[in-house]
Short mmCIF file of C-alpha atoms in Angstrom, two decimals:
data_model
loop_
_atom_site.label_atom_id
_atom_site.label_comp_id
_atom_site.label_asym_id
_atom_site.label_seq_id
_atom_site.Cartn_x
_atom_site.Cartn_y
_atom_site.Cartn_z
CA MET A 99 -15.29 -21.11 -16.58
CA THR A 100 -14.76 -18.88 -13.61
CA THR A 101 -15.53 -15.48 -15.00
CA HIS A 102 -18.74 -13.55 -15.52
CA SER A 103 -20.34 -12.14 -18.64
CA ALA A 104 -22.06 -9.19 -16.95
CA PRO A 105 -20.52 -5.75 -17.53
CA ALA A 106 -17.75 -4.93 -15.07
CA ASP A 107 -19.53 -1.81 -13.85
CA ALA A 108 -22.44 -3.98 -12.70
CA LEU A 109 -20.16 -6.55 -11.06
CA VAL A 110 -18.25 -4.05 -8.96
CA ASP A 111 -21.46 -3.14 -7.11
CA ALA A 112 -23.11 -6.56 -7.22
CA ASP A 113 -24.54 -8.19 -4.12
CA ASP A 114 -21.73 -9.52 -1.91
CA ARG A 115 -23.61 -11.76 0.55
CA HIS A 116 -21.85 -14.83 -0.91
CA LEU A 117 -18.51 -13.28 0.10
CA ARG A 118 -19.16 -11.67 3.49
CA GLU A 119 -17.81 -12.88 6.83
CA GLU A 120 -19.64 -12.21 10.12
CA ARG A 121 -17.96 -11.60 13.47
CA ILE A 122 -18.68 -14.23 16.15
CA ALA A 123 -16.15 -13.14 18.78
CA SER A 124 -13.23 -10.74 19.10
CA ASP A 125 -10.25 -10.75 21.46
CA GLU A 126 -7.27 -8.51 21.92
CA VAL A 127 -4.34 -10.92 21.66
CA TYR A 128 -1.46 -8.43 21.81
CA LYS A 129 -1.16 -4.97 23.33
CA GLY A 130 2.14 -3.24 22.62
CA HIS A 131 3.52 0.25 22.96
CA PHE A 132 2.43 1.30 19.48
CA LEU A 133 0.45 -1.59 18.05
CA SER A 134 -2.28 -3.89 19.22
CA MET A 135 -3.61 -6.97 17.53
CA ARG A 136 -6.97 -8.70 17.65
CA ARG A 137 -8.00 -12.24 16.77
CA ASP A 138 -11.65 -12.65 15.78
CA ARG A 139 -13.74 -15.73 15.16
CA VAL A 140 -15.79 -15.28 11.99
CA ARG A 141 -18.51 -17.17 10.19
CA LEU A 142 -17.63 -17.79 6.54
CA PRO A 143 -20.15 -17.58 3.69
CA ASP A 144 -20.53 -21.39 3.76
CA GLY A 145 -21.37 -21.40 7.49
CA ARG A 146 -18.03 -22.69 8.73
CA GLU A 147 -15.85 -20.78 11.17
CA ALA A 148 -12.38 -19.30 10.78
CA ALA A 149 -9.96 -17.01 12.63
CA ARG A 150 -8.92 -13.54 11.48
CA GLU A 151 -5.91 -11.78 13.02
CA TYR A 152 -5.30 -8.10 12.37
CA VAL A 153 -3.49 -5.02 13.61
CA VAL A 154 -5.73 -2.28 15.03
CA HIS A 155 -4.75 1.10 13.61
CA PRO A 156 -6.30 4.57 14.20
CA GLY A 157 -6.10 5.58 10.53
CA ALA A 158 -3.69 8.00 8.93
CA VAL A 159 -3.29 10.78 6.40
CA MET A 160 -0.78 11.29 3.59
CA ILE A 161 -0.05 14.66 2.04
CA VAL A 162 0.89 15.36 -1.61
CA PRO A 163 2.53 18.80 -1.14
CA ILE A 164 2.75 20.84 -4.35
CA LEU A 165 5.27 23.69 -4.61
CA PRO A 166 4.55 26.81 -6.70
CA ASP A 167 6.89 25.47 -9.41
CA GLY A 168 5.00 22.17 -9.56
CA ARG A 169 7.59 20.06 -7.72
CA LEU A 170 6.52 17.88 -4.81
CA VAL A 171 7.87 17.87 -1.25
CA VAL A 172 9.06 14.42 -0.23
CA GLU A 173 10.88 12.90 2.70
CA ARG A 174 13.68 10.42 3.12
CA GLN A 175 13.29 8.36 6.26
CA TYR A 176 14.77 5.15 7.62
CA ARG A 177 12.05 2.54 8.05
CA TYR A 178 13.22 -0.09 10.47
CA PRO A 179 10.75 -2.89 9.57
CA VAL A 180 12.03 -2.94 5.98
CA SER A 181 15.65 -2.06 6.94
CA ARG A 182 16.02 0.73 4.45
CA THR A 183 15.74 4.45 3.87
CA MET A 184 12.53 5.17 1.97
CA ILE A 185 11.33 8.07 -0.18
CA GLU A 186 7.84 9.04 0.93
CA PHE A 187 5.20 11.70 0.88
CA PRO A 188 4.66 13.10 4.40
CA ALA A 189 2.19 11.06 6.44
CA GLY A 190 1.13 10.39 9.97
CA LYS A 191 -1.43 8.74 12.22
CA LEU A 192 -4.64 10.41 13.32
CA ASP A 193 -4.69 11.50 16.95
CA PRO A 194 -7.80 10.41 18.89
CA GLY A 195 -10.78 12.43 17.64
CA GLU A 196 -8.68 14.35 15.13
CA GLY A 197 -10.12 15.15 11.70
CA GLY A 198 -8.22 14.30 8.53
CA LEU A 199 -7.55 17.89 7.42
CA VAL A 200 -6.30 18.97 10.85
CA CYS A 201 -4.04 15.92 10.98
CA ALA A 202 -2.73 16.63 7.48
CA GLN A 203 -1.94 20.25 8.39
CA ARG A 204 -0.20 19.17 11.58
CA GLU A 205 1.89 16.41 10.00
CA LEU A 206 2.94 18.51 7.01
CA PHE A 207 4.07 21.32 9.31
CA GLU A 208 5.79 19.15 11.91
CA GLU A 209 7.71 17.05 9.41
CA THR A 210 8.53 19.58 6.68
CA GLY A 211 7.91 23.07 8.10
CA TYR A 212 5.48 23.84 5.28
CA ARG A 213 2.02 25.24 5.71
CA ALA A 214 -0.47 25.16 2.84
CA THR A 215 -3.22 27.63 1.97
CA ARG A 216 -5.30 25.26 -0.18
CA TRP A 217 -6.23 21.69 0.69
CA ALA A 218 -8.19 19.03 -1.19
CA LYS A 219 -9.02 15.46 -0.19
CA ALA A 220 -8.50 13.17 -3.17
CA GLY A 221 -9.59 9.87 -1.65
CA VAL A 222 -8.85 7.06 0.75
CA MET A 223 -6.67 3.96 0.41
CA HIS A 224 -6.35 0.76 2.42
CA PRO A 225 -2.65 -0.23 2.56
CA VAL A 226 -2.85 -3.67 4.12
CA ILE A 227 -6.28 -5.26 3.76
CA GLY A 228 -5.06 -8.71 4.73
CA TYR A 229 -4.07 -7.95 8.31
CA ALA A 230 -4.80 -4.37 9.42
CA ASN A 231 -7.80 -2.07 9.54
CA GLU A 232 -5.67 0.93 8.55
CA PHE A 233 -6.98 3.53 6.10
CA ILE A 234 -4.98 6.47 4.74
CA GLU A 235 -6.68 9.65 3.55
CA VAL A 236 -4.92 11.25 0.56
CA TRP A 237 -4.73 15.06 0.87
CA PHE A 238 -3.33 17.48 -1.71
CA ALA A 239 -1.67 20.60 -0.27
CA ASP A 240 -1.17 23.65 -2.48
CA GLY A 241 -0.01 27.24 -1.87
CA LEU A 242 2.90 26.12 0.32
CA VAL A 243 4.60 28.55 2.70
CA ALA A 244 7.96 27.42 4.11
CA GLY A 245 8.76 27.54 7.83
CA GLU A 246 10.69 25.69 10.48
CA ARG A 247 9.76 22.04 11.01
CA GLN A 248 9.05 20.61 14.48
CA LEU A 249 10.06 16.95 14.46
CA ASP A 250 8.83 14.67 17.20
CA GLU A 251 11.54 13.53 19.59
CA GLY A 252 13.36 10.57 18.08
CA GLU A 253 12.17 11.41 14.54
CA PHE A 254 14.89 11.76 11.89
CA LEU A 255 14.11 12.56 8.28
CA ASP A 256 15.37 14.56 5.30
CA VAL A 257 13.06 16.83 3.32
CA PHE A 258 13.61 17.61 -0.34
CA GLU A 259 11.80 18.44 -3.55
CA ALA A 260 11.27 16.32 -6.66
CA THR A 261 9.35 16.52 -9.89
CA GLN A 262 6.54 14.13 -10.78
CA ALA A 263 8.79 12.70 -13.52
CA GLN A 264 11.60 12.09 -11.03
CA LEU A 265 9.29 10.26 -8.63
CA GLU A 266 7.92 8.09 -11.43
CA GLY A 267 11.46 7.35 -12.61
CA TRP A 268 12.50 6.29 -9.10
CA MET A 269 9.50 3.96 -8.96
CA ARG A 270 10.49 2.39 -12.28
CA ASP A 271 14.14 1.92 -11.25
CA GLY A 272 13.26 0.51 -7.81
CA ARG A 273 14.43 3.42 -5.65
CA LEU A 274 10.85 4.33 -4.62
CA THR A 275 8.85 1.34 -3.38
CA ASP A 276 6.54 2.79 -0.71
CA ALA A 277 3.01 1.79 -1.74
CA LYS A 278 1.20 4.77 -0.19
CA THR A 279 3.53 7.19 -1.98
CA ILE A 280 2.96 5.44 -5.33
CA VAL A 281 -0.80 5.69 -4.72
CA GLY A 282 -0.30 9.45 -4.18
CA MET A 283 1.64 9.61 -7.46
CA MET A 284 -1.27 7.84 -9.20
CA TRP A 285 -3.70 10.44 -7.85
CA LEU A 286 -1.31 13.19 -8.96
CA ALA A 287 -1.05 11.72 -12.46
CA GLN A 288 -4.85 11.39 -12.69
CA TRP A 289 -5.39 14.97 -11.54
CA ARG A 290 -2.71 16.52 -13.75
CA SER A 291 -3.98 14.60 -16.80
CA GLY A 292 -7.44 16.10 -16.25
CA ALA A 293 -9.06 12.75 -15.42
CA CYS A 294 -10.38 14.12 -12.12
CA THR A 295 -10.98 17.42 -10.41
CA LEU A 296 -10.33 18.23 -6.77
CA THR A 297 -12.47 20.34 -4.46
CA TRP A 298 -10.17 22.79 -2.72
CA THR A 299 -10.66 24.34 0.70
CA GLU A 300 -8.94 27.65 1.42
CA VAL A 301 -7.12 27.58 4.77
CA PRO A 302 -5.23 30.53 6.25
CA ALA A 303 -1.56 29.55 6.55
CA SER A 304 -1.46 30.58 10.19
CA PRO A 305 0.36 28.49 12.81
CA VAL A 306 -1.35 25.16 13.30
CA MET B 1196 14.86 26.37 6.22
CA THR B 1197 14.40 22.65 6.15
CA THR B 1198 14.98 21.81 2.52
CA HIS B 1199 18.06 21.18 0.43
CA SER B 1200 19.39 22.91 -2.64
CA ALA B 1201 21.13 19.86 -4.13
CA PRO B 1202 19.45 18.21 -7.14
CA ALA B 1203 16.84 15.66 -6.16
CA ASP B 1204 18.58 12.89 -8.08
CA ALA B 1205 21.62 13.34 -5.84
CA LEU B 1206 19.56 13.47 -2.66
CA VAL B 1207 17.71 10.23 -3.29
CA ASP B 1208 20.99 8.32 -3.15
CA ALA B 1209 22.77 10.49 -0.56
CA ASP B 1210 24.46 9.01 2.47
CA ASP B 1211 21.85 7.94 5.03
CA ARG B 1212 23.97 7.34 8.16
CA HIS B 1213 22.22 10.28 9.90
CA LEU B 1214 18.90 8.43 9.46
CA ARG B 1215 19.72 4.78 10.13
CA GLU B 1216 18.66 2.77 13.17
CA GLU B 1217 20.68 -0.19 14.45
CA ARG B 1218 19.22 -3.30 16.08
CA ILE B 1219 20.21 -3.87 19.72
CA ALA B 1220 17.83 -6.71 20.57
CA SER B 1221 14.85 -8.51 19.03
CA ASP B 1222 12.04 -10.49 20.64
CA GLU B 1223 9.02 -12.31 19.31
CA VAL B 1224 6.17 -10.77 21.31
CA TYR B 1225 3.22 -12.46 19.58
CA LYS B 1226 2.90 -15.73 17.72
CA GLY B 1227 -0.48 -16.30 16.13
CA HIS B 1228 -1.97 -18.72 13.62
CA PHE B 1229 -1.15 -16.51 10.64
CA LEU B 1230 0.83 -13.58 11.97
CA SER B 1231 3.70 -13.05 14.35
CA MET B 1232 5.01 -9.81 15.73
CA ARG B 1233 8.44 -8.75 16.98
CA ARG B 1234 9.54 -5.91 19.21
CA ASP B 1235 13.12 -4.76 18.71
CA ARG B 1236 15.26 -2.34 20.68
CA VAL B 1237 17.08 0.00 18.30
CA ARG B 1238 19.74 2.66 18.58
CA LEU B 1239 18.60 5.93 16.98
CA PRO B 1240 20.93 8.18 14.95
CA ASP B 1241 21.45 10.39 18.02
CA GLY B 1242 22.54 7.44 20.17
CA ARG B 1243 19.35 7.08 22.17
CA GLU B 1244 17.27 3.91 22.22
CA ALA B 1245 13.73 3.23 21.04
CA ALA B 1246 11.36 0.30 20.47
CA ARG B 1247 10.13 -0.88 17.06
CA GLU B 1248 7.17 -3.26 16.77
CA TYR B 1249 6.40 -4.94 13.46
CA VAL B 1250 4.58 -7.82 11.85
CA VAL B 1251 6.79 -10.53 10.34
CA HIS B 1252 5.63 -11.43 6.84
CA PRO B 1253 7.10 -13.91 4.31
CA GLY B 1254 6.60 -11.57 1.35
CA ALA B 1255 4.01 -11.79 -1.41
CA VAL B 1256 3.36 -11.44 -5.10
CA MET B 1257 0.66 -9.57 -7.00
CA ILE B 1258 -0.30 -10.34 -10.58
CA VAL B 1259 -1.51 -7.87 -13.24
CA PRO B 1260 -3.24 -10.35 -15.62
CA ILE B 1261 -3.75 -8.98 -19.13
CA LEU B 1262 -6.38 -10.54 -21.41
CA PRO B 1263 -5.92 -10.71 -25.19
CA ASP B 1264 -8.41 -7.80 -25.58
CA GLY B 1265 -6.40 -5.66 -23.13
CA ARG B 1266 -8.77 -5.97 -20.19
CA LEU B 1267 -7.43 -6.97 -16.77
CA VAL B 1268 -8.54 -9.87 -14.58
CA VAL B 1269 -9.54 -8.69 -11.11
CA GLU B 1270 -11.10 -10.22 -8.02
CA ARG B 1271 -13.79 -9.17 -5.61
CA GLN B 1272 -13.10 -10.45 -2.13
CA TYR B 1273 -14.38 -9.68 1.36
CA ARG B 1274 -11.55 -8.39 3.53
CA TYR B 1275 -12.46 -8.81 7.15
CA PRO B 1276 -9.95 -6.33 8.69
CA VAL B 1277 -11.49 -3.47 6.71
CA SER B 1278 -15.05 -4.89 6.82
CA ARG B 1279 -15.69 -4.55 3.12
CA THR B 1280 -15.59 -6.29 -0.23
CA MET B 1281 -12.55 -5.08 -2.15
CA ILE B 1282 -11.58 -5.04 -5.83
CA GLU B 1283 -8.05 -6.38 -6.19
CA PHE B 1284 -5.52 -7.83 -8.53
CA PRO B 1285 -4.78 -11.48 -7.62
CA ALA B 1286 -2.13 -11.81 -4.93
CA GLY B 1287 -0.79 -14.22 -2.38
CA LYS B 1288 1.96 -14.95 0.09
CA LEU B 1289 5.18 -16.74 -0.81
CA ASP B 1290 5.44 -20.29 0.47
CA PRO B 1291 8.70 -21.11 2.27
CA GLY B 1292 11.53 -21.19 -0.28
CA GLU B 1293 9.20 -20.39 -3.19
CA GLY B 1294 10.38 -18.05 -5.94
CA GLY B 1295 8.29 -15.09 -7.00
CA LEU B 1296 7.42 -16.33 -10.50
CA VAL B 1297 6.36 -19.77 -9.26
CA CYS B 1298 4.23 -18.15 -6.56
CA ALA B 1299 2.67 -15.80 -9.12
CA GLN B 1300 1.82 -18.70 -11.46
CA ARG B 1301 0.34 -20.69 -8.57
CA GLU B 1302 -1.76 -17.85 -7.14
CA LEU B 1303 -3.09 -16.73 -10.54
CA PHE B 1304 -4.14 -20.28 -11.37
CA GLU B 1305 -5.61 -21.15 -7.96
CA GLU B 1306 -7.63 -17.95 -7.61
CA THR B 1307 -8.73 -17.28 -11.21
CA GLY B 1308 -8.14 -20.48 -13.21
CA TYR B 1309 -5.92 -18.59 -15.67
CA ARG B 1310 -2.48 -19.65 -16.78
CA ALA B 1311 -0.19 -17.22 -18.59
CA THR B 1312 2.40 -17.90 -21.28
CA ARG B 1313 4.41 -14.68 -20.78
CA TRP B 1314 5.51 -13.24 -17.46
CA ALA B 1315 7.43 -10.07 -16.55
CA LYS B 1316 8.46 -8.72 -13.14
CA ALA B 1317 7.81 -4.98 -13.03
CA GLY B 1318 9.12 -4.22 -9.55
CA VAL B 1319 8.63 -4.50 -5.82
CA MET B 1320 6.55 -2.46 -3.39
CA HIS B 1321 6.48 -2.17 0.38
CA PRO B 1322 2.84 -1.82 1.52
CA VAL B 1323 3.26 -1.02 5.19
CA ILE B 1324 6.71 0.32 6.03
CA GLY B 1325 5.67 1.55 9.46
CA TYR B 1326 4.91 -1.82 11.02
CA ALA B 1327 5.57 -4.81 8.77
CA ASN B 1328 8.51 -6.16 6.77
CA GLU B 1329 6.21 -7.23 3.92
CA PHE B 1330 7.26 -6.76 0.30
CA ILE B 1331 5.09 -7.48 -2.73
CA GLU B 1332 6.59 -8.35 -6.11
CA VAL B 1333 4.56 -6.97 -9.05
CA TRP B 1334 4.27 -9.48 -11.91
CA PHE B 1335 2.61 -8.90 -15.29
CA ALA B 1336 0.96 -11.96 -16.84
CA ASP B 1337 0.19 -12.03 -20.56
CA GLY B 1338 -1.05 -14.68 -22.99
CA LEU B 1339 -3.77 -15.88 -20.61
CA VAL B 1340 -5.38 -19.30 -21.05
CA ALA B 1341 -8.59 -19.87 -19.10
CA GLY B 1342 -9.12 -22.94 -16.92
CA GLU B 1343 -10.82 -24.03 -13.75
CA ARG B 1344 -9.73 -22.29 -10.56
CA GLN B 1345 -8.74 -24.19 -7.41
CA LEU B 1346 -9.63 -22.04 -4.42
CA ASP B 1347 -8.16 -22.85 -1.02
CA GLU B 1348 -10.65 -24.18 1.47
CA GLY B 1349 -12.47 -21.27 3.09
CA GLU B 1350 -11.55 -18.89 0.25
CA PHE B 1351 -14.44 -17.05 -1.42
CA LEU B 1352 -13.95 -14.59 -4.25
CA ASP B 1353 -15.46 -13.43 -7.52
CA VAL B 1354 -13.37 -13.13 -10.68
CA PHE B 1355 -14.21 -10.66 -13.44
CA GLU B 1356 -12.64 -8.50 -16.13
CA ALA B 1357 -12.27 -4.72 -16.28
CA THR B 1358 -10.56 -2.19 -18.50
CA GLN B 1359 -7.73 0.04 -17.28
CA ALA B 1360 -10.11 3.02 -17.61
CA GLN B 1361 -12.73 1.30 -15.45
CA LEU B 1362 -10.20 0.52 -12.72
CA GLU B 1363 -8.96 4.11 -12.72
CA GLY B 1364 -12.54 5.37 -12.59
CA TRP B 1365 -13.28 3.15 -9.60
CA MET B 1366 -10.23 4.53 -7.83
CA ARG B 1367 -11.38 8.09 -8.47
CA ASP B 1368 -14.94 7.42 -7.24
CA GLY B 1369 -13.76 5.53 -4.14
CA ARG B 1370 -14.86 2.01 -5.12
CA LEU B 1371 -11.29 0.77 -5.48
CA THR B 1372 -9.10 1.62 -2.47
CA ASP B 1373 -6.66 -1.30 -2.21
CA ALA B 1374 -3.18 0.24 -2.26
CA LYS B 1375 -1.36 -2.71 -3.86
CA THR B 1376 -3.88 -2.79 -6.71
CA ILE B 1377 -3.48 0.96 -7.32
CA VAL B 1378 0.30 0.44 -7.43
CA GLY B 1379 -0.31 -2.24 -10.07
CA MET B 1380 -2.46 0.24 -12.02
CA MET B 1381 0.38 2.79 -11.83
CA TRP B 1382 2.81 0.23 -13.28
CA LEU B 1383 0.25 -0.59 -15.99
CA ALA B 1384 -0.19 3.10 -16.86
CA GLN B 1385 3.59 3.60 -16.99
CA TRP B 1386 4.07 0.56 -19.22
CA ARG B 1387 1.20 1.33 -21.59
CA SER B 1388 2.32 4.96 -21.93
CA GLY B 1389 5.75 3.74 -23.04
CA ALA B 1390 7.54 5.12 -19.97
CA CYS B 1391 9.03 1.71 -19.22
CA THR B 1392 9.63 -1.60 -20.91
CA LEU B 1393 9.23 -5.04 -19.36
CA THR B 1394 11.44 -8.06 -19.83
CA TRP B 1395 9.18 -11.00 -20.62
CA THR B 1396 9.84 -14.65 -19.89
CA GLU B 1397 8.06 -17.26 -22.00
CA VAL B 1398 6.49 -19.97 -19.86
CA PRO B 1399 4.60 -22.98 -21.21
CA ALA B 1400 0.97 -22.76 -20.00
CA SER B 1401 1.09 -26.29 -18.65
CA PRO B 1402 -0.48 -27.22 -15.31
CA VAL B 1403 1.38 -25.61 -12.44
#
């Protein structure tokens, strides 16, 4: 048998030395306009060597923006790599040295025109653990104040509002397939069901 | 104002010609052992041109394996790009020409030793729409029969069981951050709450 009899809560934190891989060497193998890729040599748990290729990413934030009536602000954006228009929560990459909250405020404002007066960090996700070091911080934004968005040059996206039930319905019928957005919906469902609390920070809704 | 007054259900399916990007040219800019990357020239909705870099991926499946007592089978695996041991549902890439169900049966058996007698495809997710064309099919596996796993050479992972409540708790406390797995948990929560039904296929639990 392949499974363990110890309680799951013990296993999740159990020693992981029999699983870990150690870096031997690391090379940048591709340097593009937006992406770079590294190929590392690693030592496996059994002492042998292997190669690991991965995209280097600065990290990102995603915002779950909550309107006074409880609806969420979402975007509709064409995503070239998957050749389709996707429904997403607002998100964006961290600038060098930028903190998560500042990035979240900036991206929400630039893409949707909204500023928020209350912010809470729910958690972090890793979208692509097989071949990128990307992490995405999940931020809730409450007390929204509408304004005029400031899209980056060459950025095209629609902004609209949807209920939690609508978003979940679009996931079930295949119209919403963006993993980070579904993770945000999971956090929203957990929070609204009372399974977790969030620690809110009050932020003046002044220009970013 | 940046938002629309039309109902959200109309907006999600609205015409997207003002958002779409058209391919002008496409080049393979990196060819590695496991990954390749392309850089395409695209025409933006306003007629200007831009570059789009993305990882080319064959697609993948993820399995939500349900034990007779309702617990889920999960794995603990070191993921080098994020430098940590992650809790995940079993998953793996499609082989050339392989169908999703066959891939799901193969990966579940190889990584955990389990075979399932009932399978249902819940949906598809896109884990990294900014820079990869990867999709992941979400398959539920029920009627599990334990056997001996057949790990690929150089593959090291623990297999254990956890309840839905444990997985959700680990997400909330930051011990479970893998986006695809959280999407699987969202599908599980939707299904168990009665929000959606699954169409099951009976499959003999014979050797794959």
